[in-house]
Coordinates of C-alpha atoms and ligand atoms in Angstrom, one line a residue:
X26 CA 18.2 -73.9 1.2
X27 CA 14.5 -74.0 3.2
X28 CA 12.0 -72.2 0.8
X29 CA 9.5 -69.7 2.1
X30 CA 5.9 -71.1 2.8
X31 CA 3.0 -72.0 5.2
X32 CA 5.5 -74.0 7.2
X33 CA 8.7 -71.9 7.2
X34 CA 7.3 -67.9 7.2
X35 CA 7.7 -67.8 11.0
X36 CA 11.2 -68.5 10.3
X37 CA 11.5 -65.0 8.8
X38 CA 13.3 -62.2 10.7
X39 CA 10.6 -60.3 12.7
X40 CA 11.3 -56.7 10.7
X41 CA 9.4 -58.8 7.3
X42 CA 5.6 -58.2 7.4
X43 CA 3.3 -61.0 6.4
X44 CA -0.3 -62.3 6.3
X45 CA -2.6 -61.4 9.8
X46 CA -5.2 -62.9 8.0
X47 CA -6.4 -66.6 8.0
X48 CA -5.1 -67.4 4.9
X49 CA -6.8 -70.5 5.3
X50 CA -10.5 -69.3 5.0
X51 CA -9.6 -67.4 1.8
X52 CA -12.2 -67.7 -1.4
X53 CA -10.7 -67.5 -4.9
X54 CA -12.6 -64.1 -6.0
X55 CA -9.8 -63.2 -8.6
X56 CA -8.4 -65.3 -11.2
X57 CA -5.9 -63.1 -12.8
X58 CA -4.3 -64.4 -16.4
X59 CA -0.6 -63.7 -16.5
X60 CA 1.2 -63.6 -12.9
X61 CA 4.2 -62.3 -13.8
X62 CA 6.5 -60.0 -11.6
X63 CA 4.3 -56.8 -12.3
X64 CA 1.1 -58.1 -10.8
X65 CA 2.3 -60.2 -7.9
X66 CA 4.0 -56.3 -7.1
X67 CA 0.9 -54.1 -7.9
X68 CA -2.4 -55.3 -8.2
X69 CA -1.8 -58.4 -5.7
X70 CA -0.5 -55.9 -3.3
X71 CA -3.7 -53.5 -3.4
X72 CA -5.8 -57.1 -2.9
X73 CA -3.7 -57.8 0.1
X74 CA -4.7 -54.6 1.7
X75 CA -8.4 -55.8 0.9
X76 CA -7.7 -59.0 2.6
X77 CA -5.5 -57.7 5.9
X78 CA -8.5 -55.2 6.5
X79 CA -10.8 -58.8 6.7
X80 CA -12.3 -59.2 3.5
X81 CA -11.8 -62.8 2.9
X82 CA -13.8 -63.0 -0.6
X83 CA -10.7 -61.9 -2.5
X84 CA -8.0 -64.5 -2.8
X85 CA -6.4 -64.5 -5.9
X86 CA -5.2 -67.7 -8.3
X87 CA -3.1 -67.2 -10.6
X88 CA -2.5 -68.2 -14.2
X89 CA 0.4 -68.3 -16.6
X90 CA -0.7 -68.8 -20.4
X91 CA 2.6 -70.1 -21.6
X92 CA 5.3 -70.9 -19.0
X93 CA 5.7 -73.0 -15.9
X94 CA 7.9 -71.2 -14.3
X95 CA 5.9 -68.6 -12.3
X96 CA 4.1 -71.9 -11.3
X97 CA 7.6 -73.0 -10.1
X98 CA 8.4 -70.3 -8.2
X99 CA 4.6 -69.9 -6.0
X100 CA 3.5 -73.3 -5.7
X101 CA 6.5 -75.3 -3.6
X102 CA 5.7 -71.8 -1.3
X103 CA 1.8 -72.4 -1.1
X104 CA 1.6 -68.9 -3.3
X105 CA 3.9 -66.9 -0.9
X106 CA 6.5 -64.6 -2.2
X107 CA 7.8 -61.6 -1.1
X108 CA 7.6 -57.8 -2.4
X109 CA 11.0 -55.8 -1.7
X110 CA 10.5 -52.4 -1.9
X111 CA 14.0 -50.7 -2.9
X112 CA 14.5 -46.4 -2.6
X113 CA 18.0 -45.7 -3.3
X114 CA 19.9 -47.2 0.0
X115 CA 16.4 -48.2 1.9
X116 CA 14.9 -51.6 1.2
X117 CA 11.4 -52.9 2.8
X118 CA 10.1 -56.7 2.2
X119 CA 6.6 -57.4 2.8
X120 CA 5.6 -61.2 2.5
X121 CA 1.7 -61.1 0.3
X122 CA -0.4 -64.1 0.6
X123 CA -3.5 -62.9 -1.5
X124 CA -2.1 -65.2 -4.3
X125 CA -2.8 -69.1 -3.5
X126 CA -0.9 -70.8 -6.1
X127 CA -0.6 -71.2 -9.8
X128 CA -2.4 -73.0 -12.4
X129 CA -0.2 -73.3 -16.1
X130 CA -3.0 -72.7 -19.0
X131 CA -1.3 -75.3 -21.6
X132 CA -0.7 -78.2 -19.0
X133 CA -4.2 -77.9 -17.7
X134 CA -6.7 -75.0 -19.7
X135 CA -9.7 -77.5 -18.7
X136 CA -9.0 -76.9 -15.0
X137 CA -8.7 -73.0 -15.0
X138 CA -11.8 -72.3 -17.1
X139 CA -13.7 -74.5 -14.5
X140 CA -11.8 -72.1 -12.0
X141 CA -13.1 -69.0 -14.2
X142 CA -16.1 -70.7 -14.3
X143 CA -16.9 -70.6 -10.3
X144 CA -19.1 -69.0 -8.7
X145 CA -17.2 -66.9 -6.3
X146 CA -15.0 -65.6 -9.3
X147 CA -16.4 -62.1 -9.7
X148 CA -12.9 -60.6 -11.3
X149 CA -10.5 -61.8 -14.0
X150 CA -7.5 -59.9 -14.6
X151 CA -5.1 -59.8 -17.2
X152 CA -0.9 -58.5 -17.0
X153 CA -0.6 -60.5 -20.6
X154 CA 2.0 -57.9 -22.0
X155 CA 0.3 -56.0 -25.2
X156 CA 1.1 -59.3 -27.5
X157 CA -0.9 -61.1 -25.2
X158 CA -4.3 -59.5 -26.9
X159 CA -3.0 -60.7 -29.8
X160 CA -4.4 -57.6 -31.4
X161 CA -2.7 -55.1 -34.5
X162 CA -0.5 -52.9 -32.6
X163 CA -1.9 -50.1 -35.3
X164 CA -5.8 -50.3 -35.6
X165 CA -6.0 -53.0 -32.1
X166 CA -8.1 -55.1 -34.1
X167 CA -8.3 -58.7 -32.9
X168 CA -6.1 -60.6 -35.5
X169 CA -8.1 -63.4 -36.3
X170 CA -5.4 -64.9 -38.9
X171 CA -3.0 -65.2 -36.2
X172 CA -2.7 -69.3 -35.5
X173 CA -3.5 -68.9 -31.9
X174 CA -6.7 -67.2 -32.4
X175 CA -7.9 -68.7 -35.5
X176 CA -7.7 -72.1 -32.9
X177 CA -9.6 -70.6 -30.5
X178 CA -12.3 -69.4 -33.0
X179 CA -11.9 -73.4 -34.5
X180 CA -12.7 -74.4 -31.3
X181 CA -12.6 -74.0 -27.3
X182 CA -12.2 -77.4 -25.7
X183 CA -8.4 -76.3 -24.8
X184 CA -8.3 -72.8 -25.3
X185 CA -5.0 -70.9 -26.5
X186 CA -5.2 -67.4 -25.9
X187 CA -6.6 -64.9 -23.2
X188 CA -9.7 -64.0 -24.9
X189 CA -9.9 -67.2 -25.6
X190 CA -10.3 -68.0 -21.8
X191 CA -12.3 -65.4 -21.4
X192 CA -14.8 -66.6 -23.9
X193 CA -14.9 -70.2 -23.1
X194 CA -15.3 -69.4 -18.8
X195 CA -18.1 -66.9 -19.8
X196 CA -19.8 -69.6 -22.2
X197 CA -19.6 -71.7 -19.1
X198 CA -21.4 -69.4 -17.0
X199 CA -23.8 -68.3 -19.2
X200 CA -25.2 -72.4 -19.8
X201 CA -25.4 -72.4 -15.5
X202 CA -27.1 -69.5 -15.4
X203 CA -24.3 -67.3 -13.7
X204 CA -23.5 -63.9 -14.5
X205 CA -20.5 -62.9 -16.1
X206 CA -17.0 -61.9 -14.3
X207 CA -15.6 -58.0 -15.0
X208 CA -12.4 -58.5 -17.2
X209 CA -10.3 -56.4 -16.1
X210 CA -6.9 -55.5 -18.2
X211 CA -4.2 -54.0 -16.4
X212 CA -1.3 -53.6 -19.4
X213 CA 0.1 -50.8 -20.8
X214 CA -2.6 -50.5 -23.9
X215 CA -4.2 -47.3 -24.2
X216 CA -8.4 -48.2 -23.5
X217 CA -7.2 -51.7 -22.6
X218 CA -11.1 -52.6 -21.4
X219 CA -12.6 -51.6 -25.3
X220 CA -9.8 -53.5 -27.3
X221 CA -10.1 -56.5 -24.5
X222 CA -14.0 -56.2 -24.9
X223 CA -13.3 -55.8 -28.4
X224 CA -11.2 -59.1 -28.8
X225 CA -13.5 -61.3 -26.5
X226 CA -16.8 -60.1 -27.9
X227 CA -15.5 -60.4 -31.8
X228 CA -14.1 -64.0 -30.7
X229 CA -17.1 -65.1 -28.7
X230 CA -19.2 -63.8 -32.0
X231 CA -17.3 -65.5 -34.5
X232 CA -18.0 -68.8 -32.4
X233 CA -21.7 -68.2 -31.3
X234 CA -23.5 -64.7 -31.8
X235 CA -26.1 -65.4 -28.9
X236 CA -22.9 -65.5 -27.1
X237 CA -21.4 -62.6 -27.9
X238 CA -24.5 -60.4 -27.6
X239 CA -24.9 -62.0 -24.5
X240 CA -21.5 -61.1 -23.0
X241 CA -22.0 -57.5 -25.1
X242 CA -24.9 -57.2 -23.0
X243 CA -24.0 -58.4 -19.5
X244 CA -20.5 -57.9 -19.2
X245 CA -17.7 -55.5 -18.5
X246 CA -14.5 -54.5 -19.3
X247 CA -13.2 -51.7 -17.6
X248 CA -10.2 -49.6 -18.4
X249 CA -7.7 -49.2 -16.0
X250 CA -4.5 -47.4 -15.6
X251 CA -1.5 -49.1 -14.0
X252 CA 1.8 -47.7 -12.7
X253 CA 4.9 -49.5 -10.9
X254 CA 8.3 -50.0 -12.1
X255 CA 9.3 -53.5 -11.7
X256 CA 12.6 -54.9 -13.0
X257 CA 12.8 -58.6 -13.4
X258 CA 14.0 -60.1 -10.7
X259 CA 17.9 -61.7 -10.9
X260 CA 19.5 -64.7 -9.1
X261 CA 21.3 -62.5 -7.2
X262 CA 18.6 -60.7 -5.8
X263 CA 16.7 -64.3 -4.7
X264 CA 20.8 -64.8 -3.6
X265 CA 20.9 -62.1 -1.7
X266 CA 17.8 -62.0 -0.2
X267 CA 17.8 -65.8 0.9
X268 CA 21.3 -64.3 2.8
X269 CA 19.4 -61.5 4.7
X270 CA 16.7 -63.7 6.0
X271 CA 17.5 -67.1 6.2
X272 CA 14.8 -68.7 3.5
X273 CA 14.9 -68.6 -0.5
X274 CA 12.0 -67.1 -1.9
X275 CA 12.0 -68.1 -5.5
X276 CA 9.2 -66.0 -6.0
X277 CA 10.5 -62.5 -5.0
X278 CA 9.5 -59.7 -6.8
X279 CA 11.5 -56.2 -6.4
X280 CA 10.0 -52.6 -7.1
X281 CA 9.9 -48.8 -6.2
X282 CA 7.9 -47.2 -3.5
X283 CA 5.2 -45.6 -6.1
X284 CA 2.4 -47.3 -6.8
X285 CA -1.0 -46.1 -8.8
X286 CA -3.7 -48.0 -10.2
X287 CA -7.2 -46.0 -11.7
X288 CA -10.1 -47.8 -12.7
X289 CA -13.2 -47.1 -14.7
X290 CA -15.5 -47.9 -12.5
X291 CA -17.8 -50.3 -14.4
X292 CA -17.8 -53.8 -12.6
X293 CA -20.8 -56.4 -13.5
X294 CA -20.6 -57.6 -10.0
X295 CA -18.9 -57.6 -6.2
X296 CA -15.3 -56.2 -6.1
X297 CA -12.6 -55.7 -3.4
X298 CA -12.8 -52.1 -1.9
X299 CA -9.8 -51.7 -3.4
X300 CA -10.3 -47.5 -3.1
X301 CA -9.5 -48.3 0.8
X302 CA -6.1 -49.6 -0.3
X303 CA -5.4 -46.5 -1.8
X304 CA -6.8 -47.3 -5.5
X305 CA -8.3 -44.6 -7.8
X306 CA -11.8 -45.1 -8.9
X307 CA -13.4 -42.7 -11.9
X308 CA -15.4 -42.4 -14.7
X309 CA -12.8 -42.3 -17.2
X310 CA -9.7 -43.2 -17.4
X311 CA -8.7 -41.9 -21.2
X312 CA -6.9 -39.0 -19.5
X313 CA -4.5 -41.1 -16.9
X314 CA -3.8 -44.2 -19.3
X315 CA -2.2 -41.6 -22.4
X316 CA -0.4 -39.5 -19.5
X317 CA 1.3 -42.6 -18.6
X318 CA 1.8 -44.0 -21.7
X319 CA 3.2 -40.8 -23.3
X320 CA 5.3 -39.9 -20.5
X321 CA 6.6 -42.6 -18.6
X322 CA 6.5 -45.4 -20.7
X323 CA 7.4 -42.9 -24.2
X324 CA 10.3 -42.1 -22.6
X325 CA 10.8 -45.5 -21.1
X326 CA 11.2 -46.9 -24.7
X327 CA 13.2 -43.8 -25.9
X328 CA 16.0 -44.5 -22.8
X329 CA 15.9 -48.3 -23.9
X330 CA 17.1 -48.2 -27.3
X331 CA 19.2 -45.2 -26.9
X332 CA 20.1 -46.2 -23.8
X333 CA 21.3 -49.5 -24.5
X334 CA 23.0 -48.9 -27.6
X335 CA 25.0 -46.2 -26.0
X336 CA 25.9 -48.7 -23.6
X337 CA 24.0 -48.0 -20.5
X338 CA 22.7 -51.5 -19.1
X339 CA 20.8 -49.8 -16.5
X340 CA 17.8 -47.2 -16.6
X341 CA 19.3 -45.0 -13.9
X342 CA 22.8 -45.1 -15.5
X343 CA 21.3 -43.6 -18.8
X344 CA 19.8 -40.8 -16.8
X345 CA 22.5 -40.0 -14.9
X346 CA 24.3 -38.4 -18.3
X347 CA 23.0 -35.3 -18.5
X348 CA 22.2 -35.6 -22.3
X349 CA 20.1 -38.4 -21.6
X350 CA 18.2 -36.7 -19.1
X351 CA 17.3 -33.5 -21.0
X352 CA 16.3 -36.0 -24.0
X353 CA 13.5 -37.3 -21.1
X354 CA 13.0 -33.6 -20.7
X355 CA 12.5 -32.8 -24.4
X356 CA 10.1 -36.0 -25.3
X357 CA 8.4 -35.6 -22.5
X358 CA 8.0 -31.4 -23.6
X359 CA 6.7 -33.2 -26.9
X360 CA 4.4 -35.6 -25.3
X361 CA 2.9 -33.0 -23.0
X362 CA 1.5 -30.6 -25.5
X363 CA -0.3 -33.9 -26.7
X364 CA -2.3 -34.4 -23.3
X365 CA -5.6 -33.0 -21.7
X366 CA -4.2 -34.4 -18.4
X367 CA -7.5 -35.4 -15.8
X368 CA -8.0 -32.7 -13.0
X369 CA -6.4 -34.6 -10.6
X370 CA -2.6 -35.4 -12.2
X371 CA -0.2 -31.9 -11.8
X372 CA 1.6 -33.2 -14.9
X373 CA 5.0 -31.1 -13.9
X374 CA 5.5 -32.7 -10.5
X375 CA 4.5 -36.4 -12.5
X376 CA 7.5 -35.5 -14.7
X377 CA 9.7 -34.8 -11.8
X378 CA 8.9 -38.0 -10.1
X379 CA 9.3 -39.7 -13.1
X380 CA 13.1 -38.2 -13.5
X381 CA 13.5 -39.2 -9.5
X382 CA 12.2 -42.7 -10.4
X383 CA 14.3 -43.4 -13.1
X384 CA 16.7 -42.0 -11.1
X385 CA 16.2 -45.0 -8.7
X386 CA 19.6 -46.7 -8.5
X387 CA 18.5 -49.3 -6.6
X388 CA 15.9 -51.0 -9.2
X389 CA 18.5 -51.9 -11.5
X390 CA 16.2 -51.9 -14.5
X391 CA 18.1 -53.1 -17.5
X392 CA 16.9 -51.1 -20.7
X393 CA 17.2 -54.5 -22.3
X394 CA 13.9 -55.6 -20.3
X395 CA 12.2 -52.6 -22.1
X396 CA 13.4 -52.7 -25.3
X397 CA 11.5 -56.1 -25.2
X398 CA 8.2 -56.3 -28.0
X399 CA 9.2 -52.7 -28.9
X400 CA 6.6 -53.4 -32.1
X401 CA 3.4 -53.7 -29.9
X402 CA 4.9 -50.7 -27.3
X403 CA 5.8 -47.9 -29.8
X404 CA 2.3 -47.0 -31.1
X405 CA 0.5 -46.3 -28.0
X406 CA 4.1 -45.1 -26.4
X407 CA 5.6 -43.1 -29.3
X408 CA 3.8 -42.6 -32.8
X409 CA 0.0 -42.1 -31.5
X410 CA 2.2 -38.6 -30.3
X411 CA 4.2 -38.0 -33.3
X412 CA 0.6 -38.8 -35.1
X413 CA -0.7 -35.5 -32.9
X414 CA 2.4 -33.3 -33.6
X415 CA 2.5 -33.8 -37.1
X416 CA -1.3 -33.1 -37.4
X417 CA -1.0 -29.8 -35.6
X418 CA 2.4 -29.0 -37.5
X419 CA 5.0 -29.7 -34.3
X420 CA 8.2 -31.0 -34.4
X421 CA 9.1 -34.4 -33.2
X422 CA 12.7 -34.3 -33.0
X423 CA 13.0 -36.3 -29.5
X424 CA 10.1 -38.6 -30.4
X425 CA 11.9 -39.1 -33.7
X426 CA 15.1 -40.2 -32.3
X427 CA 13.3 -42.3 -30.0
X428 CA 11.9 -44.3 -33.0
X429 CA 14.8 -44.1 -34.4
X430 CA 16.6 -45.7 -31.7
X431 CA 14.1 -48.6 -32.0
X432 CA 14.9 -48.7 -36.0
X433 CA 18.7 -49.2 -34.7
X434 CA 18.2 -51.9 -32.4
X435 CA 16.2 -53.7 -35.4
X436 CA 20.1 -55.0 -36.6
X437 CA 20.7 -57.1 -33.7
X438 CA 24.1 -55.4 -33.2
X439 CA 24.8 -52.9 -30.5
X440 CA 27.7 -49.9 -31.4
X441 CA 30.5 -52.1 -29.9
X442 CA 29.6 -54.8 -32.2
X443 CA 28.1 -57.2 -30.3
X444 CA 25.4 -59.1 -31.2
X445 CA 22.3 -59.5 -29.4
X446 CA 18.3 -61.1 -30.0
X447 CA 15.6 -58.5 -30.9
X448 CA 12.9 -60.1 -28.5
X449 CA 9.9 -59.3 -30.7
X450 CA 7.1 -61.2 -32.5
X451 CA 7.8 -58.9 -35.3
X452 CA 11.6 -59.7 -35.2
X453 CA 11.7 -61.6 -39.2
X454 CA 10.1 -58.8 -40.1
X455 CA 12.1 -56.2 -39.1
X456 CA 15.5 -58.4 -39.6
X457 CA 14.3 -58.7 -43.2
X458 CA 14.4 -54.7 -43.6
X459 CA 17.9 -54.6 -42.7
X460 CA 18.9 -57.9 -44.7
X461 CA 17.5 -55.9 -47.8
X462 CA 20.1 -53.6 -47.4
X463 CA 20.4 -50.1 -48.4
X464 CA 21.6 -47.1 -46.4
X465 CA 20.0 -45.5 -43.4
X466 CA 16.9 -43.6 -45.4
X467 CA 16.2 -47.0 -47.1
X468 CA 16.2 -48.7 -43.4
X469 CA 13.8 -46.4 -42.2
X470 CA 11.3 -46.1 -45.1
X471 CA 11.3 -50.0 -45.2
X472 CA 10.5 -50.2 -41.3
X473 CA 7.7 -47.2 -41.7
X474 CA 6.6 -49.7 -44.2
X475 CA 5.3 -51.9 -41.3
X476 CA 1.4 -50.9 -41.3
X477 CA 1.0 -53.0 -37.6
X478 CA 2.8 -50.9 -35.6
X479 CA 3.1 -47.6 -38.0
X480 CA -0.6 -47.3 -39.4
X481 CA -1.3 -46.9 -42.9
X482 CA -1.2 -43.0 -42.7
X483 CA 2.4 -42.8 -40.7
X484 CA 3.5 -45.2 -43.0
X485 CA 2.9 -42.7 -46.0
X486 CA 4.1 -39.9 -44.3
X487 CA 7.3 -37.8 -45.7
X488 CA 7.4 -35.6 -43.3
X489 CA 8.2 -38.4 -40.4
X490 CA 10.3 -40.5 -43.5
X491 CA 12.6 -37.5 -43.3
X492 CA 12.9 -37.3 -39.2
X493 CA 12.9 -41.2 -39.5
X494 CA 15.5 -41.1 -42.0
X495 CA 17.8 -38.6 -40.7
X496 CA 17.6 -39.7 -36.9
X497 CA 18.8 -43.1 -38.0
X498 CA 21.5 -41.8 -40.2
X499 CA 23.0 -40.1 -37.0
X500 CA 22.9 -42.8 -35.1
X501 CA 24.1 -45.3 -37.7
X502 CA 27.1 -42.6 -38.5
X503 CA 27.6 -41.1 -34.9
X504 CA 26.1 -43.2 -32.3
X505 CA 23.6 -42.8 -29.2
X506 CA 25.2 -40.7 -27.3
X507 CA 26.3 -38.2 -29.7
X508 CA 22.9 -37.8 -30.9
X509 CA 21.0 -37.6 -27.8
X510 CA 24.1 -34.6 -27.1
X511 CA 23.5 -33.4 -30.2
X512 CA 19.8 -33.2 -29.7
X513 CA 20.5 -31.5 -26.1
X514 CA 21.9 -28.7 -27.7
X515 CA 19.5 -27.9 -30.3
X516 CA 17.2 -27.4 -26.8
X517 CA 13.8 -27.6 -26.3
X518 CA 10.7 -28.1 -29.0
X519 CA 9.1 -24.8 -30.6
Ligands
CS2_23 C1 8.3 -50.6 -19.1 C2 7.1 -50.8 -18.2 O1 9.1 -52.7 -19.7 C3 8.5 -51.7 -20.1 O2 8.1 -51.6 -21.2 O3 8.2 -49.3 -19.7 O4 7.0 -52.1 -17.7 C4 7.1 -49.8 -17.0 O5 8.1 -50.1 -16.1 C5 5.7 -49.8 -16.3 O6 4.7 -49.5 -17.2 C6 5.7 -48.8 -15.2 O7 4.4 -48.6 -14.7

């Protein structure tokens, strides 16, 4: 079938909206570092707005660090793609064309830190997922024995990691006498601009310390809360879509009608006016990134692991028992108390929405997608709150079977029996826990022993090696369901 692209879009039924703009007289402004599905729906989106309204400084190219296949999808269709917005029976596609094509970082890393290195490039973004920093998911302390960064710090010539890119296009810059780029993260970290500041500057320091005062100096890193469920797309969405209008659009990405993106506003040079697209712009962003964290993506995790073990491939099916959707009611009851929440966010009607968007029947989000690198998610998602609780003496029993629900999926066996991959770097480890053997306690006090993603102080804790313990044995014994009922019943958090 005809792809989508410069020569075919006018093919498209009239009701899809594209590019006004001369997509020809586009400069590169933005080179963002990992295009995956969330960007090309979220931030590419807010940058399109910036472009329609006539701003032509803020094209985006795109880079995957590992993978060619985003670079498969967007280049045959000169960057095109389109954004299908699904609400329950009511389905939008807009075509974006703020993204002109794809460079892949291992075939070619010379070519996109020249890219980096222009002088029209006044953003670089990052969607890297949180293993992407390559930072401990505990302290986020840049780990410089992991292989990929100890070769970067060995040497730059073909860097291997984002800060790594980072560091070699600003070391670039800084020998012409340009001024540095904003780095701006957008993944789900909690202060994702200090720990990616953090990383560059420590990597740019072990390599050259003129360097790293330099970018210390001149630079910036701004936080910046993101927010838009986006499922992966299938085959037969691109199937079903190339049906409806005539051209396959390998590059489709589907999502939900909400949309938020706040950033600290700290930029070391020209951005887009992103604020007239709707974008949040404030002096700290602390107070929206935990809100999020804690509530959507907490109880994200929580519905993934209990979710899936109890059977529920989808996110909306899970919520539609009613256990699991008082257990979103109770974690998020537990993750509340932990929040100053911004003036600005009415945290009862963000829970609501949150139910409604889970709710969304249409996404078909598989909990499998989110029970993905559960070791670098659960800190920041789950145990920075259980960390708060336990301080102020609060019980954690929905946060508790949450973790425990990741402990579970550790065995690579769901309650049927079937057999499944833990995606996660720290898979070996955790497969090694259960291979030791030992009953449920002995599971669970040999995961807490896992300082990356536990902490040193969690790890010693008895009063969580108890919850820890007895959550798992439930579900080990009794299964997801039954515990997230059970849990239901023993009602809300004192
Ligand atoms: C999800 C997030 O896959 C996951 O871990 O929790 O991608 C989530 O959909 C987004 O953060 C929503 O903004």
């Amino acid at each position: 079938m005809t792809r989508l692209s410069t020569s075919t879009i006018s093919d498209l039924p009239v009701s899809i909206a594209r590019p006004a703009y001369d997509r020809a007289a586009v400069k590169t402004g933005i080179v963002h570092l990992g295009i995956g599905a969330f960007h090309r729906a979220h931030q590419a989106v807010f940058t399109e707005a910036c472009l329609d309204a006539g701003d032509l400084r803020w094209g985006i190219l795109g880079a995957s660090l590992r993978s060619a296949s985003v670079a498969e999808q967007l280049n045959p269709q000169d960057g095109l793609y389109g954004v299908q917005v699904r609400d329950g029976s009511h389905s939008t596609t807009r075509v974006i064309g703020a993204c002109s094509g794809v460079l892949v970082a291992p075939d070619d890393p010379v070519r996109l830190v020249e890219a980096m290195a222009s002088p029209d490039v006044h953003v670089v973004s990052l969607t890297v997922t949180e293993k992407g920093y390559h930072l401990d998911p505990a302290t986020g302390a840049l780990m410089l024995d992991d292989p990929a960064v100890a070769s970067d710090v060995a040497g730059l010539s073909g860097p291997r990691t984002a800060p790594g890119f980072i560091v070699a296009a600003l070391e670039r810059r800084r020998e012409r006498g340009l001024g540095p780029f904003t780095c701006l993260s957008c993944d789900n970290l909690p202060e994702n601009g200090e720990r990616l500041a953090d990383a560059v500057i420590t990597l740019a320091q072990a390599r050259d310390p003129a360097l790293g005062d330099w970018i210390a100096h001149h630079g910036a890193f701004p936080s910046s809360m993101v927010d838009r469920i986006v499922p992966a797309t299938t085959e037969a969405d691109i199937a079903a879509h190339s049906r409806a209008t005539g051209l396959e659009d390998r590059g489709l990405v589907k999502t939900e009608p909400f949309s938020q993106w706040v950033i600290e506003d700290r930029f070391a040079g020209p951005r887009p006016d992103w604020e007239a697209a709707g974008v949040q712009l404030t002096g700290d962003v602390r107070p929206w990134e935990l809100a999020k964290l804690r509530l959507l993506n907490g109880a994200h995790s929580g519905l993934a692991y209990l979710g899936a073990l109890a059977g529920h491939e989808y996110v909306h099916q899970a919520v539609a028992d009613p256990a699991f959707a008082a257990f979103v009611d109770q974690l998020h009851e537990e993750a509340q108390a932990t929040l100053s929440p911004p003036s600005g966010l009415d945290v009862a009607a963000y829970r609501a929405d949150l139910k409604a968007r889970f709710a969304n029947a249409a996404l078909m989000h598989r909990t499998r997608q989110i029970a993905m690198d559960g070791s670098q998610k659960l800190p920041q998602r789950l145990l920075f709150t259980i960390r708060t609780r336990l301080d102020r003496g609060q019980g954690i029993a929905a946060l508790a079977l949450a973790v425990a629900g990741w402990m579970r999926w550790q065995a690579g066996v769901d309650e049927r029996g079937s057999a499944y991959q833990v995606d996660d770097p720290l898979a070996a480890t955790t497969r090694a826990v259960f291979d030791a053997g030992g009953g449920s306690d002995a599971i669970a006090r040999g995961l807490m022993q896992i300082e990356a993603v536990f902490g040193a102080d969690l790890a010693r804790d008895e009063r969580l090696a108890c919850a820890l313990g007895a959550a798992l044995n439930g579900l080990m014994a009794e299964g997801a369901a039954h515990s997230v009922r059970t849990l239901a019943r023993a009602g809300m958090p004192a």
